[in-house]
Structure formats: structure tokens, C-alpha cells
JSON list of C-alpha atoms in Angstrom, two decimals:
[
{"chain": "A", "resi": 215, "resn": "MET", "atom": "CA", "xyz": [-0.22, -0.25, -0.24]},
{"chain": "A", "resi": 216, "resn": "THR", "atom": "CA", "xyz": [1.31, 3.28, -0.81]},
{"chain": "A", "resi": 217, "resn": "ILE", "atom": "CA", "xyz": [0.21, 6.49, 1.22]},
{"chain": "A", "resi": 218, "resn": "THR", "atom": "CA", "xyz": [1.53, 9.70, 0.71]},
{"chain": "A", "resi": 219, "resn": "ALA", "atom": "CA", "xyz": [0.30, 12.99, 2.16]},
{"chain": "A", "resi": 220, "resn": "PRO", "atom": "CA", "xyz": [-2.91, 14.77, 0.06]},
{"chain": "A", "resi": 221, "resn": "GLU", "atom": "CA", "xyz": [-2.38, 17.41, -2.29]},
{"chain": "A", "resi": 222, "resn": "PRO", "atom": "CA", "xyz": [-3.72, 20.81, -1.33]},
{"chain": "A", "resi": 223, "resn": "SER", "atom": "CA", "xyz": [-7.29, 21.55, -1.03]},
{"chain": "A", "resi": 224, "resn": "HIS", "atom": "CA", "xyz": [-9.47, 18.25, -1.83]},
{"chain": "A", "resi": 225, "resn": "ASP", "atom": "CA", "xyz": [-12.78, 19.34, -1.19]},
{"chain": "A", "resi": 226, "resn": "GLY", "atom": "CA", "xyz": [-14.28, 16.19, -0.68]},
{"chain": "A", "resi": 227, "resn": "PHE", "atom": "CA", "xyz": [-11.36, 14.39, 0.93]},
{"chain": "A", "resi": 228, "resn": "ASP", "atom": "CA", "xyz": [-11.29, 17.42, 3.09]},
{"chain": "A", "resi": 229, "resn": "ARG", "atom": "CA", "xyz": [-15.05, 17.46, 4.11]},
{"chain": "A", "resi": 230, "resn": "VAL", "atom": "CA", "xyz": [-14.52, 13.40, 4.97]},
{"chain": "A", "resi": 231, "resn": "CYS", "atom": "CA", "xyz": [-11.76, 14.36, 6.97]},
{"chain": "A", "resi": 232, "resn": "GLN", "atom": "CA", "xyz": [-13.23, 17.31, 8.87]},
{"chain": "A", "resi": 233, "resn": "HIS", "atom": "CA", "xyz": [-16.37, 14.67, 9.42]},
{"chain": "A", "resi": 234, "resn": "LEU", "atom": "CA", "xyz": [-14.58, 11.56, 10.59]},
{"chain": "A", "resi": 235, "resn": "GLN", "atom": "CA", "xyz": [-12.72, 13.72, 13.16]},
{"chain": "A", "resi": 236, "resn": "ALA", "atom": "CA", "xyz": [-16.02, 15.83, 14.23]},
{"chain": "A", "resi": 237, "resn": "GLN", "atom": "CA", "xyz": [-17.25, 12.06, 14.64]},
{"chain": "A", "resi": 238, "resn": "GLY", "atom": "CA", "xyz": [-14.42, 10.68, 16.96]},
{"chain": "A", "resi": 239, "resn": "HIS", "atom": "CA", "xyz": [-13.61, 7.88, 14.08]},
{"chain": "A", "resi": 240, "resn": "ALA", "atom": "CA", "xyz": [-10.29, 6.19, 15.40]},
{"chain": "A", "resi": 241, "resn": "HIS", "atom": "CA", "xyz": [-8.82, 6.08, 11.56]},
{"chain": "A", "resi": 242, "resn": "PRO", "atom": "CA", "xyz": [-8.26, 9.47, 9.98]},
{"chain": "A", "resi": 243, "resn": "ALA", "atom": "CA", "xyz": [-8.93, 9.18, 6.01]},
{"chain": "A", "resi": 244, "resn": "GLN", "atom": "CA", "xyz": [-5.81, 8.38, 4.23]},
{"chain": "A", "resi": 245, "resn": "TRP", "atom": "CA", "xyz": [-4.52, 9.50, 0.57]},
{"chain": "A", "resi": 246, "resn": "LEU", "atom": "CA", "xyz": [-3.31, 6.96, -1.83]},
{"chain": "A", "resi": 247, "resn": "HIS", "atom": "CA", "xyz": [-0.47, 7.64, -4.12]},
{"chain": "A", "resi": 248, "resn": "THR", "atom": "CA", "xyz": [-2.41, 6.36, -7.56]},
{"chain": "A", "resi": 249, "resn": "PRO", "atom": "CA", "xyz": [-5.90, 6.67, -7.93]},
{"chain": "A", "resi": 250, "resn": "ALA", "atom": "CA", "xyz": [-8.31, 3.92, -6.85]},
{"chain": "A", "resi": 251, "resn": "ARG", "atom": "CA", "xyz": [-11.52, 4.55, -8.85]},
{"chain": "A", "resi": 252, "resn": "THR", "atom": "CA", "xyz": [-13.17, 1.06, -8.89]},
{"chain": "A", "resi": 253, "resn": "CYS", "atom": "CA", "xyz": [-13.19, -2.06, -6.00]},
{"chain": "A", "resi": 254, "resn": "GLN", "atom": "CA", "xyz": [-10.47, -3.97, -7.72]},
{"chain": "A", "resi": 255, "resn": "GLU", "atom": "CA", "xyz": [-8.37, -0.90, -7.93]},
{"chain": "A", "resi": 256, "resn": "ALA", "atom": "CA", "xyz": [-8.84, -0.06, -4.19]},
{"chain": "A", "resi": 257, "resn": "ALA", "atom": "CA", "xyz": [-8.43, -3.73, -3.26]},
{"chain": "A", "resi": 258, "resn": "GLU", "atom": "CA", "xyz": [-4.88, -4.06, -5.05]},
{"chain": "A", "resi": 259, "resn": "ALA", "atom": "CA", "xyz": [-3.77, -0.43, -3.66]},
{"chain": "A", "resi": 260, "resn": "LEU", "atom": "CA", "xyz": [-4.32, -1.53, -0.17]},
{"chain": "A", "resi": 261, "resn": "GLY", "atom": "CA", "xyz": [-3.92, -5.30, -0.19]},
{"chain": "A", "resi": 262, "resn": "LEU", "atom": "CA", "xyz": [-7.24, -6.20, 0.41]},
{"chain": "A", "resi": 263, "resn": "GLN", "atom": "CA", "xyz": [-10.06, -8.71, -0.81]},
{"chain": "A", "resi": 264, "resn": "THR", "atom": "CA", "xyz": [-12.46, -6.94, -2.97]},
{"chain": "A", "resi": 265, "resn": "GLY", "atom": "CA", "xyz": [-15.28, -7.57, -0.56]},
{"chain": "A", "resi": 266, "resn": "GLN", "atom": "CA", "xyz": [-13.38, -5.63, 1.81]},
{"chain": "A", "resi": 267, "resn": "ILE", "atom": "CA", "xyz": [-14.01, -2.56, -0.37]},
{"chain": "A", "resi": 268, "resn": "ALA", "atom": "CA", "xyz": [-17.41, -0.53, 1.08]},
{"chain": "A", "resi": 269, "resn": "LYS", "atom": "CA", "xyz": [-18.41, 0.52, -2.25]},
{"chain": "A", "resi": 270, "resn": "SER", "atom": "CA", "xyz": [-21.28, 3.68, -2.19]},
{"chain": "A", "resi": 271, "resn": "VAL", "atom": "CA", "xyz": [-23.43, 3.58, -5.01]},
{"chain": "A", "resi": 272, "resn": "ILE", "atom": "CA", "xyz": [-26.06, 6.31, -5.68]},
{"chain": "A", "resi": 273, "resn": "PHE", "atom": "CA", "xyz": [-29.78, 5.95, -6.69]},
{"chain": "A", "resi": 274, "resn": "LYS", "atom": "CA", "xyz": [-32.08, 8.38, -7.32]},
{"chain": "A", "resi": 275, "resn": "ARG", "atom": "CA", "xyz": [-35.73, 8.00, -5.43]},
{"chain": "A", "resi": 276, "resn": "LYS", "atom": "CA", "xyz": [-38.42, 8.57, -8.04]},
{"chain": "A", "resi": 277, "resn": "SER", "atom": "CA", "xyz": [-40.83, 9.89, -5.60]},
{"chain": "A", "resi": 278, "resn": "ASP", "atom": "CA", "xyz": [-38.54, 13.05, -4.37]},
{"chain": "A", "resi": 279, "resn": "ASN", "atom": "CA", "xyz": [-35.55, 12.79, -6.44]},
{"chain": "A", "resi": 280, "resn": "ARG", "atom": "CA", "xyz": [-33.30, 12.13, -3.52]},
{"chain": "A", "resi": 281, "resn": "ALA", "atom": "CA", "xyz": [-30.58, 10.57, -3.40]},
{"chain": "A", "resi": 282, "resn": "VAL", "atom": "CA", "xyz": [-30.34, 6.75, -2.03]},
{"chain": "A", "resi": 283, "resn": "LEU", "atom": "CA", "xyz": [-27.00, 5.76, -1.31]},
{"chain": "A", "resi": 284, "resn": "VAL", "atom": "CA", "xyz": [-26.51, 1.91, -0.42]},
{"chain": "A", "resi": 285, "resn": "VAL", "atom": "CA", "xyz": [-23.05, 0.98, 1.06]},
{"chain": "A", "resi": 286, "resn": "ALA", "atom": "CA", "xyz": [-22.13, -2.24, -0.29]},
{"chain": "A", "resi": 287, "resn": "SER", "atom": "CA", "xyz": [-19.32, -4.84, -0.21]},
{"chain": "A", "resi": 288, "resn": "GLY", "atom": "CA", "xyz": [-17.07, -4.53, -3.36]},
{"chain": "A", "resi": 289, "resn": "ASP", "atom": "CA", "xyz": [-17.72, -7.99, -4.30]},
{"chain": "A", "resi": 290, "resn": "GLN", "atom": "CA", "xyz": [-21.27, -7.75, -4.59]},
{"chain": "A", "resi": 291, "resn": "ARG", "atom": "CA", "xyz": [-24.04, -6.46, -7.07]},
{"chain": "A", "resi": 292, "resn": "VAL", "atom": "CA", "xyz": [-26.81, -4.68, -5.35]},
{"chain": "A", "resi": 293, "resn": "ASP", "atom": "CA", "xyz": [-30.42, -6.17, -5.68]},
{"chain": "A", "resi": 294, "resn": "GLU", "atom": "CA", "xyz": [-32.32, -2.53, -6.84]},
{"chain": "A", "resi": 295, "resn": "LYS", "atom": "CA", "xyz": [-35.47, -4.59, -6.35]},
{"chain": "A", "resi": 296, "resn": "LYS", "atom": "CA", "xyz": [-34.73, -5.09, -2.85]},
{"chain": "A", "resi": 297, "resn": "VAL", "atom": "CA", "xyz": [-33.48, -1.18, -2.27]},
{"chain": "A", "resi": 298, "resn": "ALA", "atom": "CA", "xyz": [-37.01, -0.28, -3.79]},
{"chain": "A", "resi": 299, "resn": "ALA", "atom": "CA", "xyz": [-38.78, -2.68, -1.71]},
{"chain": "A", "resi": 300, "resn": "LEU", "atom": "CA", "xyz": [-37.10, -0.49, 1.22]},
{"chain": "A", "resi": 301, "resn": "VAL", "atom": "CA", "xyz": [-37.37, 3.02, 0.18]},
{"chain": "A", "resi": 302, "resn": "GLY", "atom": "CA", "xyz": [-39.65, 3.42, -2.56]},
{"chain": "A", "resi": 303, "resn": "PRO", "atom": "CA", "xyz": [-39.14, 2.97, -6.47]},
{"chain": "A", "resi": 304, "resn": "ILE", "atom": "CA", "xyz": [-35.40, 4.25, -7.58]},
{"chain": "A", "resi": 305, "resn": "GLY", "atom": "CA", "xyz": [-33.72, 4.78, -10.88]},
{"chain": "A", "resi": 306, "resn": "ARG", "atom": "CA", "xyz": [-30.35, 5.11, -12.12]},
{"chain": "A", "resi": 307, "resn": "ALA", "atom": "CA", "xyz": [-28.36, 8.45, -10.70]},
{"chain": "A", "resi": 308, "resn": "ASP", "atom": "CA", "xyz": [-25.91, 10.08, -13.73]},
{"chain": "A", "resi": 309, "resn": "ALA", "atom": "CA", "xyz": [-22.54, 11.54, -12.79]},
{"chain": "A", "resi": 310, "resn": "ASP", "atom": "CA", "xyz": [-24.17, 15.18, -12.73]},
{"chain": "A", "resi": 311, "resn": "PHE", "atom": "CA", "xyz": [-26.95, 14.22, -10.11]},
{"chain": "A", "resi": 312, "resn": "VAL", "atom": "CA", "xyz": [-24.67, 12.10, -8.08]},
{"chain": "A", "resi": 313, "resn": "LYS", "atom": "CA", "xyz": [-21.92, 15.34, -7.95]},
{"chain": "A", "resi": 314, "resn": "ALA", "atom": "CA", "xyz": [-24.82, 17.83, -7.35]},
{"chain": "A", "resi": 315, "resn": "GLN", "atom": "CA", "xyz": [-26.36, 15.80, -4.20]},
{"chain": "A", "resi": 316, "resn": "THR", "atom": "CA", "xyz": [-23.21, 14.29, -2.85]},
{"chain": "A", "resi": 317, "resn": "GLY", "atom": "CA", "xyz": [-20.32, 16.76, -3.50]},
{"chain": "A", "resi": 318, "resn": "PHE", "atom": "CA", "xyz": [-18.47, 13.65, -4.85]},
{"chain": "A", "resi": 319, "resn": "SER", "atom": "CA", "xyz": [-17.37, 12.47, -7.81]},
{"chain": "A", "resi": 320, "resn": "ILE", "atom": "CA", "xyz": [-17.89, 9.28, -9.28]},
{"chain": "A", "resi": 321, "resn": "GLY", "atom": "CA", "xyz": [-15.15, 6.95, -8.29]},
{"chain": "A", "resi": 322, "resn": "GLY", "atom": "CA", "xyz": [-14.77, 8.95, -4.88]},
{"chain": "A", "resi": 323, "resn": "VAL", "atom": "CA", "xyz": [-18.06, 8.45, -3.55]},
{"chain": "A", "resi": 324, "resn": "SER", "atom": "CA", "xyz": [-17.49, 8.63, 0.50]},
{"chain": "A", "resi": 325, "resn": "PRO", "atom": "CA", "xyz": [-20.61, 6.94, 2.39]},
{"chain": "A", "resi": 326, "resn": "VAL", "atom": "CA", "xyz": [-20.27, 10.18, 5.04]},
{"chain": "A", "resi": 327, "resn": "ALA", "atom": "CA", "xyz": [-20.16, 13.99, 4.73]},
{"chain": "A", "resi": 328, "resn": "HIS", "atom": "CA", "xyz": [-22.78, 14.34, 1.57]},
{"chain": "A", "resi": 329, "resn": "LEU", "atom": "CA", "xyz": [-24.02, 17.96, 0.72]},
{"chain": "A", "resi": 330, "resn": "HIS", "atom": "CA", "xyz": [-27.36, 16.65, 0.65]},
{"chain": "A", "resi": 331, "resn": "PRO", "atom": "CA", "xyz": [-27.68, 14.00, 3.18]},
{"chain": "A", "resi": 332, "resn": "PRO", "atom": "CA", "xyz": [-29.13, 10.66, 1.19]},
{"chain": "A", "resi": 333, "resn": "VAL", "atom": "CA", "xyz": [-31.37, 7.84, 2.24]},
{"chain": "A", "resi": 334, "resn": "THR", "atom": "CA", "xyz": [-28.92, 5.25, 3.31]},
{"chain": "A", "resi": 335, "resn": "LEU", "atom": "CA", "xyz": [-28.92, 1.47, 3.51]},
{"chain": "A", "resi": 336, "resn": "VAL", "atom": "CA", "xyz": [-25.64, -0.91, 4.75]},
{"chain": "A", "resi": 337, "resn": "ASP", "atom": "CA", "xyz": [-25.44, -4.01, 2.94]},
{"chain": "A", "resi": 338, "resn": "ASP", "atom": "CA", "xyz": [-25.17, -6.70, 5.52]},
{"chain": "A", "resi": 339, "resn": "THR", "atom": "CA", "xyz": [-22.60, -8.44, 3.51]},
{"chain": "A", "resi": 340, "resn": "LEU", "atom": "CA", "xyz": [-20.12, -6.32, 4.90]},
{"chain": "A", "resi": 341, "resn": "PHE", "atom": "CA", "xyz": [-20.24, -8.01, 8.07]},
{"chain": "A", "resi": 342, "resn": "ARG", "atom": "CA", "xyz": [-18.28, -10.80, 6.88]},
{"chain": "A", "resi": 343, "resn": "PHE", "atom": "CA", "xyz": [-15.35, -8.81, 7.60]},
{"chain": "A", "resi": 344, "resn": "ASN", "atom": "CA", "xyz": [-13.71, -7.09, 10.69]},
{"chain": "A", "resi": 345, "resn": "GLU", "atom": "CA", "xyz": [-12.42, -4.28, 8.61]},
{"chain": "A", "resi": 346, "resn": "VAL", "atom": "CA", "xyz": [-13.67, -2.78, 5.45]},
{"chain": "A", "resi": 347, "resn": "TRP", "atom": "CA", "xyz": [-12.26, 0.41, 3.33]},
{"chain": "A", "resi": 348, "resn": "ALA", "atom": "CA", "xyz": [-14.34, 3.12, 2.10]},
{"chain": "A", "resi": 349, "resn": "ALA", "atom": "CA", "xyz": [-13.93, 6.02, -0.46]},
{"chain": "A", "resi": 350, "resn": "ALA", "atom": "CA", "xyz": [-12.97, 9.50, 1.35]},
{"chain": "A", "resi": 351, "resn": "GLY", "atom": "CA", "xyz": [-14.25, 11.83, -1.15]},
{"chain": "A", "resi": 352, "resn": "HIS", "atom": "CA", "xyz": [-11.70, 11.20, -3.81]},
{"chain": "A", "resi": 353, "resn": "PRO", "atom": "CA", "xyz": [-10.66, 8.59, -6.11]},
{"chain": "A", "resi": 354, "resn": "ASN", "atom": "CA", "xyz": [-7.10, 8.99, -4.09]},
{"chain": "A", "resi": 355, "resn": "GLY", "atom": "CA", "xyz": [-8.77, 9.07, -0.28]},
{"chain": "A", "resi": 356, "resn": "VAL", "atom": "CA", "xyz": [-9.77, 6.03, 1.58]},
{"chain": "A", "resi": 357, "resn": "PHE", "atom": "CA", "xyz": [-10.54, 5.63, 5.41]},
{"chain": "A", "resi": 358, "resn": "ARG", "atom": "CA", "xyz": [-10.81, 2.17, 7.17]},
{"chain": "A", "resi": 359, "resn": "CYS", "atom": "CA", "xyz": [-13.55, 1.43, 9.27]},
{"chain": "A", "resi": 360, "resn": "SER", "atom": "CA", "xyz": [-15.70, -1.37, 10.72]},
{"chain": "A", "resi": 361, "resn": "PRO", "atom": "CA", "xyz": [-19.05, -2.46, 9.61]},
{"chain": "A", "resi": 362, "resn": "GLN", "atom": "CA", "xyz": [-20.27, -1.25, 12.85]},
{"chain": "A", "resi": 363, "resn": "ASP", "atom": "CA", "xyz": [-18.55, 1.86, 12.10]},
{"chain": "A", "resi": 364, "resn": "LEU", "atom": "CA", "xyz": [-20.47, 2.54, 8.95]},
{"chain": "A", "resi": 365, "resn": "LEU", "atom": "CA", "xyz": [-23.68, 2.09, 10.77]},
{"chain": "A", "resi": 366, "resn": "ARG", "atom": "CA", "xyz": [-23.16, 4.72, 13.47]},
{"chain": "A", "resi": 367, "resn": "LEU", "atom": "CA", "xyz": [-20.85, 7.12, 10.62]},
{"chain": "A", "resi": 368, "resn": "THR", "atom": "CA", "xyz": [-24.33, 7.41, 8.42]},
{"chain": "A", "resi": 369, "resn": "GLY", "atom": "CA", "xyz": [-26.84, 6.60, 11.10]},
{"chain": "A", "resi": 370, "resn": "ALA", "atom": "CA", "xyz": [-28.16, 3.54, 8.48]},
{"chain": "A", "resi": 371, "resn": "PRO", "atom": "CA", "xyz": [-29.71, 0.29, 9.04]},
{"chain": "A", "resi": 372, "resn": "SER", "atom": "CA", "xyz": [-28.01, -2.89, 8.08]},
{"chain": "A", "resi": 373, "resn": "ALA", "atom": "CA", "xyz": [-30.35, -4.52, 5.03]},
{"chain": "A", "resi": 374, "resn": "ASP", "atom": "CA", "xyz": [-30.42, -7.35, 3.04]},
{"chain": "A", "resi": 375, "resn": "VAL", "atom": "CA", "xyz": [-29.41, -5.44, -0.61]},
{"chain": "A", "resi": 376, "resn": "ALA", "atom": "CA", "xyz": [-27.04, -7.71, -2.23]},
{"chain": "A", "resi": 377, "resn": "GLN", "atom": "CA", "xyz": [-27.85, -9.80, -5.18]},
{"chain": "A", "resi": 378, "resn": "LYS", "atom": "CA", "xyz": [-27.86, -13.50, -4.54]},
{"chain": "A", "resi": 379, "resn": "ALA", "atom": "CA", "xyz": [-25.43, -15.84, -6.47]},
{"chain": "A", "resi": 380, "resn": "GLN", "atom": "CA", "xyz": [-27.13, -17.64, -9.22]},
{"chain": "A", "resi": 381, "resn": "ALA", "atom": "CA", "xyz": [-26.57, -21.37, -9.05]},
{"chain": "A", "resi": 382, "resn": "ALA", "atom": "CA", "xyz": [-25.02, -22.64, -12.25]},
{"chain": "A", "resi": 383, "resn": "GLN", "atom": "CA", "xyz": [-27.58, -23.54, -14.57]},
{"chain": "A", "resi": 384, "resn": "PRO", "atom": "CA", "xyz": [-27.14, -27.52, -15.92]},
{"chain": "A", "resi": 385, "resn": "SER", "atom": "CA", "xyz": [-26.14, -27.80, -19.32]},
{"chain": "A", "resi": 386, "resn": "PRO", "atom": "CA", "xyz": [-28.67, -29.60, -21.66]}
]
């Protein structure tokens, strides 16, 4: 893992750092030497399993155009039907919506310190791990936490929102 000091003034990263400090989080955000825009890149940079990356997926709730954040394990796909059953009908969020609602660009969306607080769910598959890492407001920023810390930091419930693995179909 290559961690360096951040370049001066990255608004999203700075906002996450301040939020973590204000919440008394034990692990400050860290700056990676190279960007980690995907779960795979982050896992490789940190020497972790892909599942230990807590990815932030943003949807748009159709009833009020509010952002819905699902914090999920990096090796899982979010089941949109399960999310909709919990928060109401949702649709895809484009990059402009994500930036306007969260203050972060895709590839660096943190689970905390959003400009406009989203409806948030934390996928329960993250609880397979004692330690996970999440984006810290910039593709080079990350922070370490436990899944329990994510619940505390986001105020979100844990929920079953991952797709179930498909069983192999027998060949004809």
C-alpha cells in the first residue's frame, strides 16, 4: 500500500476528513499515491480482498428525486428490487446528479459527509469482515472502519440488499 500526503485542498477529501474527526472516528482518511476508482483498484492498492471495499452506490428515488446511498461490499452487486422494497421506487443516478447531491465525483463517493444527506442502507454482506475501507471523497482518498462504524457514521440500518449468487444451470 502506498500512502502519501494529499495534495492541497481537495474539497471532498477535506470534508470527509473533517467529518471523521468530528465523529471521533479512530482512523483518519488516507491519501493513496494512485487513484482507486474501482473496488478492484482499491483492493489492489490496499492489499485487501475486493469484498473489503465498502463501495458507495447512488440511486435516485423516483418519488422525490432524493439520493439513495447503498454502501455495499465490493464483491457484491446491489439488488435494485430489494432497495426499492425498502425505500420506494428508484432509478439510476447519472454523474451530474451524484455530484450535485453528494459533492463527490463517481469513483470517490464517500459513505459520509454528503452535501445533501441521502437515504442510506448498509449492505449486511459487509459484516463478513472485521475491517473494511471506503472512499474518502476523492479517488485517491480512503478510510478504514468496521461495518459497525459504518452504521454509526451514517446513521443507516443494515439491510439485505445484495443480489444472491445464481446457481449454475445444468447443461442440456
